[in-house]
Short mmCIF file of C-alpha atoms in Angstrom, two decimals:
data_model
loop_
_atom_site.label_atom_id
_atom_site.label_comp_id
_atom_site.label_asym_id
_atom_site.label_seq_id
_atom_site.Cartn_x
_atom_site.Cartn_y
_atom_site.Cartn_z
CA UNK A 299 194.88 -60.56 49.06
CA UNK A 300 197.16 -63.65 49.71
CA UNK A 301 194.52 -66.40 49.72
CA UNK A 302 190.79 -66.80 48.98
CA UNK A 303 189.26 -69.94 50.15
CA UNK A 304 185.99 -71.65 48.70
CA UNK A 305 184.07 -74.19 50.41
CA UNK A 306 181.97 -75.89 47.33
CA UNK A 307 184.01 -77.71 44.80
CA UNK A 308 181.37 -76.68 41.86
CA UNK A 309 182.11 -72.95 42.66
CA UNK A 310 186.15 -73.58 43.13
CA UNK A 311 186.14 -75.42 39.65
CA UNK A 312 184.25 -72.86 37.96
CA UNK A 313 186.00 -70.14 39.03
CA UNK A 314 189.51 -72.03 37.95
CA UNK A 315 188.08 -72.55 34.62
CA UNK A 316 187.54 -68.87 34.22
CA UNK A 317 190.99 -68.14 35.11
CA UNK A 318 191.25 -67.44 39.09
CA UNK A 319 194.87 -68.11 40.29
CA UNK A 320 194.87 -71.28 42.32
CA UNK A 321 197.90 -69.72 44.12
CA UNK A 322 195.21 -67.21 45.47
CA UNK A 323 192.42 -69.40 45.15
CA UNK A 324 192.04 -72.69 47.59
CA UNK A 325 189.93 -75.27 48.14
CA UNK A 326 188.65 -75.62 51.75
CA UNK A 327 185.66 -78.07 52.38
CA UNK A 328 183.53 -78.48 55.72
CA UNK A 329 184.63 -80.23 59.08
CA UNK A 330 181.59 -82.66 58.90
CA UNK A 331 180.28 -84.92 62.16
CA UNK A 332 179.94 -88.30 60.94
CA UNK A 333 177.31 -90.09 63.05
CA UNK A 334 179.37 -93.73 62.88
CA UNK A 335 182.20 -95.59 60.86
CA UNK A 336 181.47 -98.20 58.11
CA UNK A 337 181.23 -101.84 59.15
CA UNK A 338 181.82 -103.20 56.15
CA UNK A 339 178.38 -105.10 56.12
CA UNK A 340 176.42 -106.38 52.71
CA UNK A 341 173.44 -104.24 53.89
CA UNK A 342 172.58 -101.52 51.18
CA UNK A 343 169.81 -98.98 51.74
CA UNK A 344 167.55 -97.64 48.68
CA UNK A 345 165.21 -94.61 49.90
CA UNK A 346 162.19 -93.76 47.49
CA UNK A 347 158.58 -92.27 47.23
CA UNK A 348 158.41 -94.06 43.59
CA UNK A 349 158.29 -97.40 42.50
CA UNK A 350 160.57 -96.31 39.53
CA UNK A 351 163.99 -97.68 40.69
CA UNK A 352 166.74 -98.10 38.04
CA UNK A 353 167.50 -102.02 37.55
CA UNK A 354 166.39 -102.88 41.05
CA UNK A 355 165.44 -106.03 40.59
CA UNK A 356 168.44 -107.00 38.31
CA UNK A 357 170.50 -105.67 41.34
CA UNK A 358 168.45 -107.93 43.46
CA UNK A 359 168.98 -111.14 41.49
CA UNK A 360 172.91 -110.55 40.30
CA UNK A 361 174.03 -109.82 43.76
CA UNK A 362 172.35 -112.05 46.00
CA UNK A 363 175.23 -111.42 48.83
CA UNK A 364 173.80 -108.04 49.52
CA UNK A 365 170.73 -107.31 51.48
CA UNK A 366 168.67 -104.50 49.95
CA UNK A 367 166.58 -102.26 52.42
CA UNK A 368 164.04 -100.34 50.58
CA UNK A 369 162.40 -97.67 52.73
CA UNK A 370 159.32 -95.29 51.55
CA UNK A 371 157.44 -92.64 53.72
CA UNK A 372 154.50 -93.58 51.67
CA UNK A 373 152.60 -96.95 51.00
CA UNK A 374 154.33 -99.02 48.11
CA UNK A 375 152.98 -99.66 45.07
CA UNK A 376 152.41 -103.77 43.99
CA UNK A 377 155.40 -103.45 41.65
CA UNK A 378 157.74 -102.30 44.76
CA UNK A 379 156.03 -104.88 46.88
CA UNK A 380 156.76 -107.50 44.47
CA UNK A 381 160.31 -107.65 45.21
CA UNK A 382 159.54 -109.02 48.55
CA UNK A 383 159.92 -112.54 46.95
CA UNK A 384 163.67 -112.34 47.14
CA UNK A 385 165.38 -113.42 50.43
CA UNK A 386 167.79 -110.67 50.27
CA UNK A 387 165.04 -107.74 50.11
CA UNK A 388 163.41 -105.90 53.01
CA UNK A 389 160.63 -103.57 52.43
CA UNK A 390 159.25 -100.63 54.67
CA UNK A 391 156.69 -99.28 53.42
CA UNK A 392 155.52 -95.85 55.40
CA UNK A 393 158.78 -96.09 57.15
CA UNK A 394 158.92 -94.20 60.51
CA UNK A 395 161.76 -91.87 61.44
CA UNK A 396 163.21 -94.35 64.21
CA UNK A 397 163.20 -96.90 61.89
CA UNK A 398 164.66 -94.99 59.12
CA UNK A 399 167.49 -93.79 61.58
CA UNK A 400 167.98 -97.18 62.42
CA UNK A 401 168.55 -98.32 58.96
CA UNK A 402 171.56 -95.45 58.16
CA UNK A 403 173.02 -96.58 61.35
CA UNK A 404 172.95 -100.17 60.00
CA UNK A 405 173.55 -100.43 56.54
CA UNK A 406 177.37 -99.50 54.88
CA UNK A 407 175.95 -99.03 51.21
CA UNK A 408 173.58 -96.18 49.84
CA UNK A 409 172.12 -96.67 46.60
CA UNK A 410 171.10 -93.58 45.08
CA UNK A 411 168.86 -95.26 41.87
CA UNK A 412 165.80 -94.27 42.20
CA UNK A 413 163.65 -91.65 40.03
CA UNK A 414 161.73 -88.97 41.00
CA UNK A 415 162.37 -86.68 44.14
CA UNK A 416 165.06 -87.47 47.08
CA UNK A 417 163.39 -88.06 50.54
CA UNK A 418 164.72 -87.11 53.91
CA UNK A 419 167.74 -85.53 52.54
CA UNK A 420 168.96 -89.39 52.08
CA UNK A 421 172.23 -88.85 50.32
CA UNK A 422 173.89 -86.46 52.67
CA UNK A 423 172.68 -88.63 55.28
CA UNK A 424 174.10 -91.55 53.99
CA UNK A 425 177.80 -89.46 53.67
CA UNK A 426 177.45 -88.22 57.29
CA UNK A 427 176.54 -92.15 58.32
CA UNK A 428 179.87 -93.11 56.33
CA UNK A 429 178.21 -95.04 53.79
CA UNK A 430 179.44 -96.16 50.78
CA UNK A 431 177.28 -94.42 47.92
CA UNK A 432 176.78 -95.15 44.29
CA UNK A 433 174.38 -94.40 41.83
CA UNK A 434 173.23 -94.29 38.18
CA UNK A 435 174.01 -90.97 36.37
CA UNK A 436 170.61 -90.30 35.31
CA UNK A 437 169.28 -91.09 38.82
CA UNK A 438 171.48 -88.72 41.29
CA UNK A 439 170.31 -86.26 43.46
CA UNK A 440 173.21 -84.79 45.19
CA UNK A 441 176.49 -84.70 43.48
CA UNK A 442 178.14 -82.94 45.84
CA UNK A 443 178.06 -86.19 48.19
CA UNK A 444 179.16 -88.84 45.62
CA UNK A 445 182.63 -89.48 43.86
CA UNK A 446 182.41 -89.53 40.11
CA UNK A 447 184.35 -92.95 40.38
CA UNK A 448 181.55 -94.08 42.06
CA UNK A 449 178.83 -92.99 39.01
CA UNK A 450 177.79 -95.51 36.45
CA UNK A 451 175.92 -95.43 33.19
CA UNK A 452 175.02 -99.20 33.23
CA UNK A 453 173.82 -101.52 35.94
CA UNK A 454 176.66 -103.88 34.81
CA UNK A 455 179.16 -101.36 35.68
CA UNK A 456 177.53 -100.80 39.26
CA UNK A 457 177.34 -104.51 39.66
CA UNK A 458 180.65 -105.00 38.73
CA UNK A 459 182.05 -102.16 40.97
CA UNK A 460 180.04 -103.79 44.29
CA UNK A 461 181.14 -107.55 43.66
CA UNK A 462 184.45 -105.82 43.63
CA UNK A 463 184.50 -104.05 46.71
CA UNK A 464 182.09 -106.39 49.02
CA UNK A 465 183.81 -107.93 51.80
CA UNK A 466 187.18 -105.98 51.45
CA UNK A 467 187.61 -103.83 53.89
CA UNK A 468 190.97 -102.20 52.96
CA UNK A 469 189.21 -101.51 49.32
CA UNK A 470 186.19 -100.00 51.05
CA UNK A 471 188.02 -97.62 53.42
CA UNK A 472 190.00 -96.65 50.17
CA UNK A 473 186.59 -96.00 48.35
CA UNK A 474 185.49 -94.03 51.42
CA UNK A 475 188.54 -91.78 51.53
CA UNK A 476 187.92 -91.04 47.78
CA UNK A 477 184.63 -90.10 48.35
CA UNK A 478 185.19 -87.71 51.25
CA UNK A 479 187.79 -86.25 49.26
CA UNK A 480 185.39 -85.42 46.64
CA UNK A 481 182.99 -84.12 48.97
CA UNK A 482 185.78 -81.59 49.92
CA UNK A 483 185.87 -83.17 53.77
CA UNK A 484 188.08 -81.49 56.09
CA UNK A 485 189.88 -82.57 58.99
CA UNK A 486 189.42 -80.42 62.34
CA UNK A 487 192.98 -80.03 62.57
CA UNK A 488 193.07 -78.73 58.72
CA UNK A 489 190.80 -75.60 60.43
CA UNK A 490 192.68 -75.20 63.76
CA UNK A 491 195.89 -74.93 61.46
CA UNK A 492 194.49 -72.56 59.29
CA UNK A 493 193.17 -70.43 62.30
CA UNK A 494 196.50 -70.11 63.89
CA UNK A 495 197.97 -69.14 60.44
CA UNK A 496 195.33 -66.21 60.27
CA UNK A 497 196.27 -65.41 63.89
CA UNK A 498 199.67 -65.24 63.94
CA UNK A 499 200.03 -63.28 60.06
CA UNK A 500 197.67 -60.96 61.77
CA UNK A 501 200.15 -60.48 65.26
CA UNK A 502 203.08 -60.25 62.58
CA UNK A 503 200.91 -57.25 60.48
CA UNK A 504 200.01 -55.69 63.74
CA UNK A 505 203.38 -55.73 65.11
CA UNK A 506 204.63 -53.90 62.20
CA UNK A 507 202.55 -51.01 62.25
CA UNK A 508 204.02 -47.30 61.46
CA UNK A 509 205.26 -46.13 64.78
CA UNK A 510 205.25 -42.06 65.34
CA UNK A 511 207.41 -40.51 67.53
CA UNK A 512 206.63 -36.83 69.06
CA UNK A 513 210.09 -35.55 67.39
CA UNK A 514 207.94 -35.86 63.99
CA UNK A 515 209.49 -38.95 63.04
CA UNK A 516 208.61 -42.46 62.55
CA UNK A 517 209.79 -45.98 62.14
CA UNK A 518 208.31 -49.65 61.73
CA UNK A 519 209.02 -52.02 64.50
CA UNK A 520 207.21 -53.94 67.26
CA UNK A 521 204.10 -52.28 69.33
CA UNK A 522 204.98 -48.82 70.47
CA UNK A 523 204.05 -49.44 74.21
CA UNK A 524 207.11 -52.02 74.30
CA UNK A 525 209.73 -50.01 72.96
CA UNK A 526 211.73 -46.78 74.00
CA UNK A 527 211.53 -43.80 71.73
CA UNK A 528 214.98 -42.85 69.89
CA UNK A 529 214.55 -45.05 66.89
CA UNK A 530 214.25 -42.47 64.42
CA UNK A 531 217.61 -40.84 65.55
CA UNK A 532 216.12 -37.57 65.85
CA UNK A 533 214.97 -37.16 69.29
CA UNK A 534 217.82 -36.13 71.17
CA UNK A 535 218.36 -33.24 68.63
CA UNK A 536 214.99 -32.12 70.19
CA UNK A 537 215.33 -33.10 73.62
CA UNK A 538 212.47 -35.60 73.72
CA UNK A 539 213.25 -39.03 75.34
CA UNK A 540 211.25 -41.98 75.74
CA UNK A 541 207.81 -41.08 74.10
CA UNK A 542 206.22 -42.99 71.66
CA UNK A 543 202.64 -43.66 70.25
CA UNK A 544 200.84 -45.62 67.87
CA UNK A 545 197.51 -46.52 66.53
CA UNK A 546 197.38 -49.61 67.92
CA UNK A 547 198.23 -48.27 71.33
#
């Protein structure tokens, strides 16, 4: 076996920890179909069906430049509804699919900071919409789509990070590249090159199959259908000329 390709990062890391050779084991992610490009706007999305959003009010107060869009499939509790007092908060109780689609299209950050279950595969959707995903270690829902560098233990760290990247297009682009790398996102060209390599290797291996001659000898070379018998040097002795066959033919 020349190479074994693993598409799940956690599986690749586990196998290498168990001693699998990195010369044979290769990481190969997925070629994702991204829905949009990040537009570097200070618009953050939170999807939740719980009013337990970690340090939400602190974030709202500390980062007034960020617009927080909080969406829920159900009605919201009075605790969540009270956040509407802040100018940089927009609430969407009982959000419909079309409105949610518009939010994924218009927001450039996703905050994975809600407790309880994830809804609408929100983290993966945020990833496919090129949103910069950040969250708290205790609230993460899908670690496959968040870079370790974007996971925080305190709201102070998260606030400092958001303040640092907001409005800086090059920095946000760099952080998005880091996110895609962590998620093992592959370019379509990488798959094309790999398939080309496999195809060429297969052709090379097929071309050097053992070829048997009617004289009883054999030799290695190109397809028997494209060569003349005699390479084994025994044909003339037995009066056999230009007769070959191989398994490929």
